[in-house]
PDB file of C-alpha atoms and ligand atoms in Angstrom:
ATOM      1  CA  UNK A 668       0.000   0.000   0.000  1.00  0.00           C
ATOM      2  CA  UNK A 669       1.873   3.593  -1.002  1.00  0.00           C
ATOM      3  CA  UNK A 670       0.147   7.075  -0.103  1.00  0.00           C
ATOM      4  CA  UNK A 671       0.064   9.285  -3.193  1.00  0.00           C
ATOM      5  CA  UNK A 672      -1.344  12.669  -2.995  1.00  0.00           C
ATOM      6  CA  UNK A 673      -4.339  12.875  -0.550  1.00  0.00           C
ATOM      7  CA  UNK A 674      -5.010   8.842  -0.141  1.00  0.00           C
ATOM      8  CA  UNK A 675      -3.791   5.395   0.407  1.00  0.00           C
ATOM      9  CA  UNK A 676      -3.752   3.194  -2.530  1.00  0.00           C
ATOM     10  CA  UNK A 677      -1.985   0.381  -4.138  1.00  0.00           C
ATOM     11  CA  UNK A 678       0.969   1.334  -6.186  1.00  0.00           C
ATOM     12  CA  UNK A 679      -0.460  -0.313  -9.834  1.00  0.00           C
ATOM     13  CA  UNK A 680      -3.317   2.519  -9.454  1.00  0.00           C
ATOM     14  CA  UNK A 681      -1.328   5.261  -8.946  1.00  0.00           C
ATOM     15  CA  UNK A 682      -1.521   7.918 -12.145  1.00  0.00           C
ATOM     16  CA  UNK A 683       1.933   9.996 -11.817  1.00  0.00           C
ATOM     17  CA  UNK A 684       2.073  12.657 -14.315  1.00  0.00           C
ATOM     18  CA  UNK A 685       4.256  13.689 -16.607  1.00  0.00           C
ATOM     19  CA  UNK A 686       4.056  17.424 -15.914  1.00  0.00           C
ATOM     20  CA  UNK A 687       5.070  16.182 -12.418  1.00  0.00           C
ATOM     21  CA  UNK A 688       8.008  18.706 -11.538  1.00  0.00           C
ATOM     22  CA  UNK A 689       9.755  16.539  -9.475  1.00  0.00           C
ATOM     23  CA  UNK A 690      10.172  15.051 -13.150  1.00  0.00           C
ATOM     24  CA  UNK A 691      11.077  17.852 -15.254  1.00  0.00           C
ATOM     25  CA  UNK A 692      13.420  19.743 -12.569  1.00  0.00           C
ATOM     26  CA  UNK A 693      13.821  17.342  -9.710  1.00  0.00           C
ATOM     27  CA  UNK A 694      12.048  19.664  -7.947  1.00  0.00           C
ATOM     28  CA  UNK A 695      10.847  17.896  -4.668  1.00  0.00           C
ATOM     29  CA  UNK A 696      12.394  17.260  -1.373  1.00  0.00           C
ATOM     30  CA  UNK A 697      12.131  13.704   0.474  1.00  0.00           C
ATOM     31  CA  UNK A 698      13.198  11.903   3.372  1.00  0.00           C
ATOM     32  CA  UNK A 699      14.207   8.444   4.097  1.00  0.00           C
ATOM     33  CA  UNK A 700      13.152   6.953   7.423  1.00  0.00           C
ATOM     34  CA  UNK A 701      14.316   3.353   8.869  1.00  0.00           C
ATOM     35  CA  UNK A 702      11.534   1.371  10.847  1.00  0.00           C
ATOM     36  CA  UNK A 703      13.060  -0.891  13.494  1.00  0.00           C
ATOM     37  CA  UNK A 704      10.123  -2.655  15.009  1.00  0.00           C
ATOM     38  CA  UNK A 705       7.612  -0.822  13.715  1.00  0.00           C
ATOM     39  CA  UNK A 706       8.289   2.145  14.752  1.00  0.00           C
ATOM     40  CA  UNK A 707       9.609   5.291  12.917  1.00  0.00           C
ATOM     41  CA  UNK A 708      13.269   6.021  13.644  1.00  0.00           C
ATOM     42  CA  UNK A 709      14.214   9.596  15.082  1.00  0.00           C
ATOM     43  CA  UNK A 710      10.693  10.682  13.562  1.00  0.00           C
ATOM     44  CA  UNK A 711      11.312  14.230  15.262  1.00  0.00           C
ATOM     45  CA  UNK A 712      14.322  14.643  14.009  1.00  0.00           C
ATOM     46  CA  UNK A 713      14.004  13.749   9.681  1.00  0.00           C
ATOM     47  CA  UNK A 714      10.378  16.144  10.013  1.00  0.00           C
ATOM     48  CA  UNK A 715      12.379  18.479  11.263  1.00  0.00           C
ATOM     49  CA  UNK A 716      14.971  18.473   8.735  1.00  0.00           C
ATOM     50  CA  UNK A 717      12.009  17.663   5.799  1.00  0.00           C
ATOM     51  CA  UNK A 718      10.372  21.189   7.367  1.00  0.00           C
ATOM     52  CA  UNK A 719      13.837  23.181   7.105  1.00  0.00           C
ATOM     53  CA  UNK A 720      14.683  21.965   3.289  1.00  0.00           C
ATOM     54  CA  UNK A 721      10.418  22.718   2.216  1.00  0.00           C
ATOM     55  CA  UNK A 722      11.187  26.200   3.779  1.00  0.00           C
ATOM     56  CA  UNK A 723      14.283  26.792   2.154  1.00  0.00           C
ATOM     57  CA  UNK A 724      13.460  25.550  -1.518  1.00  0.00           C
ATOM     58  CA  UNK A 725      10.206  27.279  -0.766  1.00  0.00           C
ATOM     59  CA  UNK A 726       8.135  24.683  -1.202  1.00  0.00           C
ATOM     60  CA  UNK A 727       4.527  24.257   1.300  1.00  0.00           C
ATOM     61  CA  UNK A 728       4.125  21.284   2.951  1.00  0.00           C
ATOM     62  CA  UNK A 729       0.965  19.877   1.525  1.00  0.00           C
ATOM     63  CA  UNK A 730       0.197  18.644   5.214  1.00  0.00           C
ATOM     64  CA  UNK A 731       1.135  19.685   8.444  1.00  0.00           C
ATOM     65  CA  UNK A 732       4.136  17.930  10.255  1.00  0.00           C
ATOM     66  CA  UNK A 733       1.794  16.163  12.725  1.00  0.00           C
ATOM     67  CA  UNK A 734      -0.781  14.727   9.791  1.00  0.00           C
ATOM     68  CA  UNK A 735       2.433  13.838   7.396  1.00  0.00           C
ATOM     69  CA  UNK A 736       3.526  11.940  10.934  1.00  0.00           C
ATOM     70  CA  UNK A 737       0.482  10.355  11.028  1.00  0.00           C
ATOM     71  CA  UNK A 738       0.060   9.191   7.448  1.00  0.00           C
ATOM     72  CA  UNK A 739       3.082   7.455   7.518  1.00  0.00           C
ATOM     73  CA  UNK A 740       2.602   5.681  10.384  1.00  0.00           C
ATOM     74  CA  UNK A 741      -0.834   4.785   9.324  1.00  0.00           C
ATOM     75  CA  UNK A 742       1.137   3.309   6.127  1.00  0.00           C
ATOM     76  CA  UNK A 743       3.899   1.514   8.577  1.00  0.00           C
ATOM     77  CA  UNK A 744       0.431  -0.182  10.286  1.00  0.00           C
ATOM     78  CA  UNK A 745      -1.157  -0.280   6.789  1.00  0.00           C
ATOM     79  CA  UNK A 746       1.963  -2.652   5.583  1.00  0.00           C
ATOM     80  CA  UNK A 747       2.440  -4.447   8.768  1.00  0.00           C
ATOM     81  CA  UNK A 748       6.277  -3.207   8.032  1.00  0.00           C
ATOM     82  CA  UNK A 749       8.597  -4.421  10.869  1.00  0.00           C
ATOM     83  CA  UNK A 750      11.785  -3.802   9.944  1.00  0.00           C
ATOM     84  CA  UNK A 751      12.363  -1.802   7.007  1.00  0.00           C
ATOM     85  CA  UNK A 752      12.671   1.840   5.039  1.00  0.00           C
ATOM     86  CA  UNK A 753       9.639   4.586   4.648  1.00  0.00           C
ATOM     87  CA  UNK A 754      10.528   6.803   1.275  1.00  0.00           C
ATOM     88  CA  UNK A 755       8.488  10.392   1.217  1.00  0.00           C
ATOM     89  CA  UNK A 756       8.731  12.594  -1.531  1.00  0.00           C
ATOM     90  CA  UNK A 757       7.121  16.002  -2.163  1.00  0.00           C
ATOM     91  CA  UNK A 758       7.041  17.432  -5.290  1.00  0.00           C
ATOM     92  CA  UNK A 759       5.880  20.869  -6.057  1.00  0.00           C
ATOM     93  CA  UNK A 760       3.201  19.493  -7.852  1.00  0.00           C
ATOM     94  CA  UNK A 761       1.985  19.449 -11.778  1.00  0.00           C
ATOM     95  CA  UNK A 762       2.764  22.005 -14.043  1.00  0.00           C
ATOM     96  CA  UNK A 763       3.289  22.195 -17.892  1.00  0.00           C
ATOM     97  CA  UNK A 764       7.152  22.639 -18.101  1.00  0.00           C
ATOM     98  CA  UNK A 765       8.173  26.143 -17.312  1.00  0.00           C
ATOM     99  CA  UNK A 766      11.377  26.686 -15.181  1.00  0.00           C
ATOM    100  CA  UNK A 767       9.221  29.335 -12.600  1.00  0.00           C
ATOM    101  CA  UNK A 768       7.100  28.463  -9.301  1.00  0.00           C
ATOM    102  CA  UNK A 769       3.810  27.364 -10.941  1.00  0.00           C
ATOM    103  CA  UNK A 770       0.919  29.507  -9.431  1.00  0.00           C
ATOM    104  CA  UNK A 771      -1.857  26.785  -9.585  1.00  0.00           C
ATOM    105  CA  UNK A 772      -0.260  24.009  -8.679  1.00  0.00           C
ATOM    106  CA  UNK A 773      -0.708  21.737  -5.518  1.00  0.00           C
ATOM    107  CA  UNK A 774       2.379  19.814  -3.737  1.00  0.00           C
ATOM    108  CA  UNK A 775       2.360  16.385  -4.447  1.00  0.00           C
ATOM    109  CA  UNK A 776       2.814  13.870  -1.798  1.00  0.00           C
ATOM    110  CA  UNK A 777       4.246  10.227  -2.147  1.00  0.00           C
ATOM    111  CA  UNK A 778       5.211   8.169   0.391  1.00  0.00           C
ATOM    112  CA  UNK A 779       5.850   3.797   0.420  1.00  0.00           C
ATOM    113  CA  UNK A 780       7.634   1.189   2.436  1.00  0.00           C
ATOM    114  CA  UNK A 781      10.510  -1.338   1.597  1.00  0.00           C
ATOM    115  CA  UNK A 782      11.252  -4.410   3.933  1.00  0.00           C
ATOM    116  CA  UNK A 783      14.627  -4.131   4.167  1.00  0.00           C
ATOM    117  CA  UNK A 784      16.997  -6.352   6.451  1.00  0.00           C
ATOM    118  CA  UNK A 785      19.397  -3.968   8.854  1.00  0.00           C
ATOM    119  CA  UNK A 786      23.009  -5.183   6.154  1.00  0.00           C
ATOM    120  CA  UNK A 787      24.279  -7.050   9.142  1.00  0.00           C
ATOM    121  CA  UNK A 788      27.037  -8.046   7.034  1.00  0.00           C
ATOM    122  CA  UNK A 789      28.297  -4.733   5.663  1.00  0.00           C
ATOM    123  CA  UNK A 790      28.116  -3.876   9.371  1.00  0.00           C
ATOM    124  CA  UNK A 791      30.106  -6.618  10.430  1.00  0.00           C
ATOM    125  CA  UNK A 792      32.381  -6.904   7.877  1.00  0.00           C
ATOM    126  CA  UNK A 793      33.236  -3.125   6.597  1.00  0.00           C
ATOM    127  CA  UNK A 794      33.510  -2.388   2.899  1.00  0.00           C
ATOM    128  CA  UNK A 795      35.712  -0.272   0.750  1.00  0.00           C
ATOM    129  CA  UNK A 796      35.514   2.809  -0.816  1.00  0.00           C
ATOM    130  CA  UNK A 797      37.075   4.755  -3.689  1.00  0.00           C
ATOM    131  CA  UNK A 798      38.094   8.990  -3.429  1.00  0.00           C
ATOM    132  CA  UNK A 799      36.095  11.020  -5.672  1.00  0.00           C
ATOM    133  CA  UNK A 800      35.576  14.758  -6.989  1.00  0.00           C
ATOM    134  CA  UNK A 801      32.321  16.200  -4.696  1.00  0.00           C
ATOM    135  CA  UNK A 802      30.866  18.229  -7.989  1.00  0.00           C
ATOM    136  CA  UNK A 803      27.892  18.874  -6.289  1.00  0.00           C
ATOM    137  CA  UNK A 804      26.197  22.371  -5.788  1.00  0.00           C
ATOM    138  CA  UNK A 805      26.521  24.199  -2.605  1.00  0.00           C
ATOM    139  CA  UNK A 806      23.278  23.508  -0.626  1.00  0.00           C
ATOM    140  CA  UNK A 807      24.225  19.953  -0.156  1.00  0.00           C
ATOM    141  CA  UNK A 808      22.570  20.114   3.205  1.00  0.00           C
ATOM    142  CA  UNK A 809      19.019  20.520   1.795  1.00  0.00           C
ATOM    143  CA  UNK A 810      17.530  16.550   0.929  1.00  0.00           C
ATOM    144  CA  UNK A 811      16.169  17.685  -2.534  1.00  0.00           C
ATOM    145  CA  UNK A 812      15.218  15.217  -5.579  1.00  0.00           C
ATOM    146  CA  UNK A 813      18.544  16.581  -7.318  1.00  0.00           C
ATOM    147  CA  UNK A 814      20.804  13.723  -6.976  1.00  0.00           C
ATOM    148  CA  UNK A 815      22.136  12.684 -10.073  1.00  0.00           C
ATOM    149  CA  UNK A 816      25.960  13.422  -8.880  1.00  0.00           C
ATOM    150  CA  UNK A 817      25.470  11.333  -5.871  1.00  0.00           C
ATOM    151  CA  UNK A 818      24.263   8.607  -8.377  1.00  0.00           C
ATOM    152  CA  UNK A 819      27.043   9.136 -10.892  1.00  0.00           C
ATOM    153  CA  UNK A 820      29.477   8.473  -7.667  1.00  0.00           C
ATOM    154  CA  UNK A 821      27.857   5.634  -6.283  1.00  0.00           C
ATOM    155  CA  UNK A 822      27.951   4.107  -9.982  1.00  0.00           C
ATOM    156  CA  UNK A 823      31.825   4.857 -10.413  1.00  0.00           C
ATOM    157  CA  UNK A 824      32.031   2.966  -6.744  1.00  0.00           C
ATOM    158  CA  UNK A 825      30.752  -0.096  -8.058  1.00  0.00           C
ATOM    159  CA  UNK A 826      32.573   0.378 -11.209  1.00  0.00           C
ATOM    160  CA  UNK A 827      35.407  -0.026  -9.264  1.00  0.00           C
ATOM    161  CA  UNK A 828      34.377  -3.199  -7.356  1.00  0.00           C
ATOM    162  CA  UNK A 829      33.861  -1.338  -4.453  1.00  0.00           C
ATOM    163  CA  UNK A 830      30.902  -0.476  -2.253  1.00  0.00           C
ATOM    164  CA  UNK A 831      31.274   3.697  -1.643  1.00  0.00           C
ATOM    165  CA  UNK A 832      33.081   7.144  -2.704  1.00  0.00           C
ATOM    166  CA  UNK A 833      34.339   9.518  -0.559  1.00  0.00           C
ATOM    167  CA  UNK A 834      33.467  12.202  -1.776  1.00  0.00           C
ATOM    168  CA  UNK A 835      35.918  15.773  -1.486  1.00  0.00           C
ATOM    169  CA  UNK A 836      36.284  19.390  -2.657  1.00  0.00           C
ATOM    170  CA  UNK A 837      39.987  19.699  -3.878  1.00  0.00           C
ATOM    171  CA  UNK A 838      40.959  17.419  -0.938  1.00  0.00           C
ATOM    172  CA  UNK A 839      38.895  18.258   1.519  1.00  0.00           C
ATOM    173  CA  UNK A 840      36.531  15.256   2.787  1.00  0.00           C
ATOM    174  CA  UNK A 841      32.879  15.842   2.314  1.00  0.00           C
ATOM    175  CA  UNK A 842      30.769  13.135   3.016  1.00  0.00           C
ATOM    176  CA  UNK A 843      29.762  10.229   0.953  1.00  0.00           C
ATOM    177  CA  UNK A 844      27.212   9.373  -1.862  1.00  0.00           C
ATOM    178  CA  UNK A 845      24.265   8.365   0.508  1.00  0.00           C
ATOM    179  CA  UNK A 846      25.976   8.585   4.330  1.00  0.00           C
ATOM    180  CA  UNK A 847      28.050  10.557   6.094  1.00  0.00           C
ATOM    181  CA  UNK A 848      31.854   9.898   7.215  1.00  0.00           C
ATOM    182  CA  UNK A 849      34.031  10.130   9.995  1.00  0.00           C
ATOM    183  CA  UNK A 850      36.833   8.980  11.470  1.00  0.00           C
ATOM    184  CA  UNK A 851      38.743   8.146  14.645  1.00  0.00           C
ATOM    185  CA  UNK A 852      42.592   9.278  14.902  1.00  0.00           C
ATOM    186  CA  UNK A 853      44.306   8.972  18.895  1.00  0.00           C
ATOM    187  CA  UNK A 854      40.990   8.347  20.386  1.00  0.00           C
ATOM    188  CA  UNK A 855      39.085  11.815  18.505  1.00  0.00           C
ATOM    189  CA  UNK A 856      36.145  11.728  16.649  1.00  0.00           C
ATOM    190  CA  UNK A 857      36.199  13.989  13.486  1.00  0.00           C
ATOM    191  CA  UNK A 858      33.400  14.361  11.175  1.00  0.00           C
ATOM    192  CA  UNK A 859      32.741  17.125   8.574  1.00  0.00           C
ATOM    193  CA  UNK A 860      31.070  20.303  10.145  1.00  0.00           C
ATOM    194  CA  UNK A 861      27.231  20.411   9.571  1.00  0.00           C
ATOM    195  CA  UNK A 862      26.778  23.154   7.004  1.00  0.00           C
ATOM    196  CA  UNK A 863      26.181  23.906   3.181  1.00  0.00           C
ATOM    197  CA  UNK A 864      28.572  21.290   2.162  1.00  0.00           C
ATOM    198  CA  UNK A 865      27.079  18.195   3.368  1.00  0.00           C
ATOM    199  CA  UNK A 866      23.487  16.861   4.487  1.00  0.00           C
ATOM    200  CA  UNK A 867      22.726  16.903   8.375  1.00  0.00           C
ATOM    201  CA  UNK A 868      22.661  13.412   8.515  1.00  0.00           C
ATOM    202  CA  UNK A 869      20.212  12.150  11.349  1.00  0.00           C
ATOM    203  CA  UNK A 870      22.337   8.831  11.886  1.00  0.00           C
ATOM    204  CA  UNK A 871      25.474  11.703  12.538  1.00  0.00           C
ATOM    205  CA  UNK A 872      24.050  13.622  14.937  1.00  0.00           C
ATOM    206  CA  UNK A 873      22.647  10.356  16.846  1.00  0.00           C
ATOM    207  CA  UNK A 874      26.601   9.102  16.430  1.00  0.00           C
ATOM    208  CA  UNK A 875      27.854  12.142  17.946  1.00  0.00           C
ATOM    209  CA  UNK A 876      25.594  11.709  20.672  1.00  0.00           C
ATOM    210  CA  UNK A 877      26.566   8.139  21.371  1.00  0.00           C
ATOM    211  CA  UNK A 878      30.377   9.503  21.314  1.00  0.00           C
ATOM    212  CA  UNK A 879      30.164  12.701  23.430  1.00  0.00           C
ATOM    213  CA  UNK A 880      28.351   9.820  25.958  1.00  0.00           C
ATOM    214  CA  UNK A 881      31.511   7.395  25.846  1.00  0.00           C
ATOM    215  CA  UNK A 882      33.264  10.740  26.682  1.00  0.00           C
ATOM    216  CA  UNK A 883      35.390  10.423  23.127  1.00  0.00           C
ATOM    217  CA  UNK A 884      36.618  13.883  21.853  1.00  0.00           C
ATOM    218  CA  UNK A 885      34.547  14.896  18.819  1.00  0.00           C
ATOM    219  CA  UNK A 886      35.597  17.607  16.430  1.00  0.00           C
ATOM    220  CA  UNK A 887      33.522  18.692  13.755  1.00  0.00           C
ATOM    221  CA  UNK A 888      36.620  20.132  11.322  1.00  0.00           C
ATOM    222  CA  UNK A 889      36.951  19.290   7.883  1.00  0.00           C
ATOM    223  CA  UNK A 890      39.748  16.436   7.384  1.00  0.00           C
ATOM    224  CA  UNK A 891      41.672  16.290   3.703  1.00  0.00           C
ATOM    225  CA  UNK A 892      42.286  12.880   2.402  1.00  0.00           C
ATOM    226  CA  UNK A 893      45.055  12.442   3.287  1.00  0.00           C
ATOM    227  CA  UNK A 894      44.230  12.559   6.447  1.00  0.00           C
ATOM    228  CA  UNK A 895      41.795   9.920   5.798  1.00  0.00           C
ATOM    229  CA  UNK A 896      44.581   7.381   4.972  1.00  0.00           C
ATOM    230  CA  UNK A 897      46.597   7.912   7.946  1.00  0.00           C
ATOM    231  CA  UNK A 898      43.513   7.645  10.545  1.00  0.00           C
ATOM    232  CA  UNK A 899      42.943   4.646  12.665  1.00  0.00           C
ATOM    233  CA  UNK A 900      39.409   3.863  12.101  1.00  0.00           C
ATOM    234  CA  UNK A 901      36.956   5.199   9.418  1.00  0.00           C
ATOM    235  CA  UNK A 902      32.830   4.184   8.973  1.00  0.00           C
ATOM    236  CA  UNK A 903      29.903   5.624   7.355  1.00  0.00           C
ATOM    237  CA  UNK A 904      26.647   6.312   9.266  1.00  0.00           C
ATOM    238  CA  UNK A 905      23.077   6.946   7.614  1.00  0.00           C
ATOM    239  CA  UNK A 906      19.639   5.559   8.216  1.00  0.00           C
ATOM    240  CA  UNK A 907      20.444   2.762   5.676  1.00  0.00           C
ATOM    241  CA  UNK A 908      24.036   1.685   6.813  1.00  0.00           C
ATOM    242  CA  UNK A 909      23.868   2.563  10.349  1.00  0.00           C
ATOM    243  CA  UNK A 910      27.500   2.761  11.343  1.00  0.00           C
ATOM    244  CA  UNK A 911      29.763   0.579   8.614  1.00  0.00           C
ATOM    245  CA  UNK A 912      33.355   0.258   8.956  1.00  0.00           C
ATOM    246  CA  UNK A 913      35.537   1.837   5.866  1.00  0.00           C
ATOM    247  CA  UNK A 914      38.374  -0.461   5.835  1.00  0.00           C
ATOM    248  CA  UNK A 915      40.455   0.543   2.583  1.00  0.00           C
ATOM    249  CA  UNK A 916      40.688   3.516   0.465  1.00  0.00           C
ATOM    250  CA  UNK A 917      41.810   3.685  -3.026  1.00  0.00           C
ATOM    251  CA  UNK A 918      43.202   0.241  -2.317  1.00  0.00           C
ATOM    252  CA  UNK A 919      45.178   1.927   1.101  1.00  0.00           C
ATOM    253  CA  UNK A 920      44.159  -0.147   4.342  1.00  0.00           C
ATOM    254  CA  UNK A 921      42.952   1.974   7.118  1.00  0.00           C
ATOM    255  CA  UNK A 922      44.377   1.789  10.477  1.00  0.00           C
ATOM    256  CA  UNK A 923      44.651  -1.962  10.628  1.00  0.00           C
ATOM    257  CA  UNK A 924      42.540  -2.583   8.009  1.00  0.00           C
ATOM    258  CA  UNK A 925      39.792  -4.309  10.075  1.00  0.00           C
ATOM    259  CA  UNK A 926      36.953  -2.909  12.244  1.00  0.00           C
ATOM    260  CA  UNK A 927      38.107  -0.675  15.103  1.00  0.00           C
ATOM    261  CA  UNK A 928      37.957  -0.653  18.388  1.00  0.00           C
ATOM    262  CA  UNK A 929      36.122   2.937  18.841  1.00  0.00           C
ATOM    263  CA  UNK A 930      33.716   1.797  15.663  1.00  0.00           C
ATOM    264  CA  UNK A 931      32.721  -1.406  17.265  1.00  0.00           C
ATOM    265  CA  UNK A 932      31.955   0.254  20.954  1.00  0.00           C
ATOM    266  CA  UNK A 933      29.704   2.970  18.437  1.00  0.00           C
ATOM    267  CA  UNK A 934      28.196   0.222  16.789  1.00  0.00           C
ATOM    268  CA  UNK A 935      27.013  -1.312  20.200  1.00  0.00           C
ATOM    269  CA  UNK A 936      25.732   2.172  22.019  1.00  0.00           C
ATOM    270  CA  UNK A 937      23.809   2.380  18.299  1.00  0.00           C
ATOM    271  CA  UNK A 938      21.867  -0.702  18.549  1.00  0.00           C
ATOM    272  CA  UNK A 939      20.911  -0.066  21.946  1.00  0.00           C
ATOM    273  CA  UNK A 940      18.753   3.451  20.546  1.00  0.00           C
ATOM    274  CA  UNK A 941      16.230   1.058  18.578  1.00  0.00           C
ATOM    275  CA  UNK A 942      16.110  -1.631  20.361  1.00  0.00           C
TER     276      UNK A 942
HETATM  277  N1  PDD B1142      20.630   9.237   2.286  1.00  0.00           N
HETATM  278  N2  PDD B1142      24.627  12.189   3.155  1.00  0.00           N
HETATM  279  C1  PDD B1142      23.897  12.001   2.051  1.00  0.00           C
HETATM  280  C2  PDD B1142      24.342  12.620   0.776  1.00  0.00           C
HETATM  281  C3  PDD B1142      22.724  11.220   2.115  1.00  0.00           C
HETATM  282  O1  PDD B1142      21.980  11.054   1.017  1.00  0.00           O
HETATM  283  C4  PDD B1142      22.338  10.615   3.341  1.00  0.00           C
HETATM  284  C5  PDD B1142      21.106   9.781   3.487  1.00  0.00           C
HETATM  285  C6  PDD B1142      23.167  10.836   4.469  1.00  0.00           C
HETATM  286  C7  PDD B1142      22.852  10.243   5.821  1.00  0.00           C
HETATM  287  O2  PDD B1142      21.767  10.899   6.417  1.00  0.00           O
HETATM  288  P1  PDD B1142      20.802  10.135   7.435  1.00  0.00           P
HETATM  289  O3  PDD B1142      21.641   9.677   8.550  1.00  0.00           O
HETATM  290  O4  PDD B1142      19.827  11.186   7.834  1.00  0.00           O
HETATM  291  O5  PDD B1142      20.186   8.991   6.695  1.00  0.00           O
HETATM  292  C8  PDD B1142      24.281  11.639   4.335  1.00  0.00           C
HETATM  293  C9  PDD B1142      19.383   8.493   2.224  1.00  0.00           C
HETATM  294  C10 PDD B1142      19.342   7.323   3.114  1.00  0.00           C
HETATM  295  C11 PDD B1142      19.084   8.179   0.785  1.00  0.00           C
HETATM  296  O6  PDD B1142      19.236   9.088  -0.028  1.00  0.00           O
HETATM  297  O7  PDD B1142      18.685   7.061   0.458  1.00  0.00           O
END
C-alpha cells in the first residue's frame, strides 16, 4: 500500500504525471526513514529536517508535520512493516514545463515502504571505498530530488568493485554518496562540520551523541584525504548503513585494516537506541 497525494492506494493505481516537476526539474524534497520494530526512527528529528529543506526551496508542505507523521505511520500499520525503510517525496506538484514556481499548482505527496533487512554483514564486515571529486552544488545540506551526482558516484564505486566514494572538494573530505563519514585518529572523533557542504545526517548527529556519551573527543573540522589514509578507524553512518566500517581507500588499508575498536563500541551504544 503507497500514499500518493491525498489517499492510500496500491501502487499499480497510482496515475503519476508527466508534468510532475519533481520530473522535469527534480524539484521535490524527500526523506528516508528506517523502521526498526515498527516504529519510525528519530521521527522528530528527519520532520524536522524535511520542514527546514520545504522552507528553504520554498516549497509548502501539503500537510502539516503532525498529519504527514500520522500518514506514515498509518502506512507503517497499513503494511504491517517491521523492519524496514519509509521513502516520502514532495514534489511541487503538476505544471506544464516552465522553469518558474507554478501559481496553480498543488504539492504532491508520495510516500511507500521497503522491507529491508538492517546489512548485518556490511556492518560486520566493513567495505571499501574509492576517493572522488564532490561536484555537487553548494546547498548539499538541503535533501532535494537533485541527486544525479550522488548517483554518478555511487555508480563509479561499483565500477570499481567497491561499495562507496568519498566524496571531497579539492581534498577536503565531504561526506559520501548516501551517508556521512568520519573517522577516529588517537581516540578523537572527526566528522565534517554540519553546514552547506554536506546533508545533516540524522544517523550523525545520533553518532555524535553516542560519542560525546563514551566521553570520546569529537571535532567537527573538515579532514583532507590524506588525512583519511593515515587515521585509525573510518565508517559511514546513515539511516540505511547505520555505522559501517571503511576499511580501505583507493586500495590503502585503514588503520589496521579491520573494524576498530572505537567503531565497534559505536556500533554497540547504536543498537541499543532502537532496540
Ligand atoms: N541518504 N549524506 C547524504 C548525501 C545522504 O543522502 C544521506 C542519506 C546521508 C545520511 O543521512 P541520514 O543519517 O539522515 O540517513 C548523508 C538516504 C538514506 C538516501 O538518499 O537514500
Amino acid at each position: 500500500m503507497y500514499f500518493y497525494k491525498n489517499e492510500f492506494m496500491n501502487k499499480a493505481d497510482i496515475q503519476l504525471s508527466p508534468d510532475d516537476r519533481g520530473y522535469y526539474f527534480g524539484d521535490g524534497i524527500y526523506e528516508v526513514f528506517r523502521v526498526y520494530q515498527g516504529k519510525l526512527y528519530e521521527q522528530d528529528a528527519h520532520m524536522q529536517r524535511l520542514q527546514r529543506t520545504a522552507s528553504e526551496v520554498r516549497l509548502t508542505l501539503p500537510f502539516t508535520i503532525e498529519k504527514i507523521g500520522q500518514i506514515l505511520t498509518e502506512l507503517v500499520a497499513k503494511n504491517k512493516l517491521i523492519d524496514g525503510t519509509v521513502y516520502l517525496q514532495i514534489t511541487r506538484g503538476e505544471a506544464p514545463r516552465a522553469h518558474p514556481f507554478p501559481t496553480q499548482a498543488e504539492p504532491i505527496m508520495l510516500a511507500y515502504c521497503t522491507e529491508v533487512p538492517r546489512p548485518t554483514a556490511t556492518i560486520h564486515n566493513g567495505i571499501k571505498a574509492i576517493t572522488f571529486a564532490d561536484i555537487r552544488w553548494l546547498r548539499c545540506d538541503l535533501k532535494t530530488l537533485n541527486l544525479l551526482p550522488n548517483v554518478m558516484a555511487k555508480q563509479a564505486a561499483l565500477d570499481n568493485n567497491v561499495q562507496e566514494v568519498v566524496l571531497h572538494r579539492e581534498g577536503t573530505v565531504t561526506e559520501c554518496s548516501a551517508s556521512n563519514l568520519m573517522i577516529i585518529k588517537d581516540g578523537v572523533l572527526y566528522t565534517h562540520p554540519a553546514n552547506h557542504l554536506i546533508l545533516h545526517g540524522i544517523t550523525r548527529a545520533v553518532v555524535l551523541r553516542l560519542a560525546r556519551g563514551l566521553e570520546m573527543p569529537v571535532k567537527e573540522e573538515a579532514f583532507t584525504t590524506g588525512q583519511l589514509m593515515e587515521a585509525d578507524e573510518a565508517f559511514i553512518s546513515g539511516t540505511t548503513v547505520e555505522i559501517t566500517p571503511i576499511l580501505e581507500v583507493d586500495g590503502r588499508k585503514i588503520g589496521a585494516g579491520t573494524p576498530g575498536a572505537y567503531t565497534r563500541k559505536l556500533q554497540e551504544e547504536f543498537v541499543r537506541t532502537f532496540s
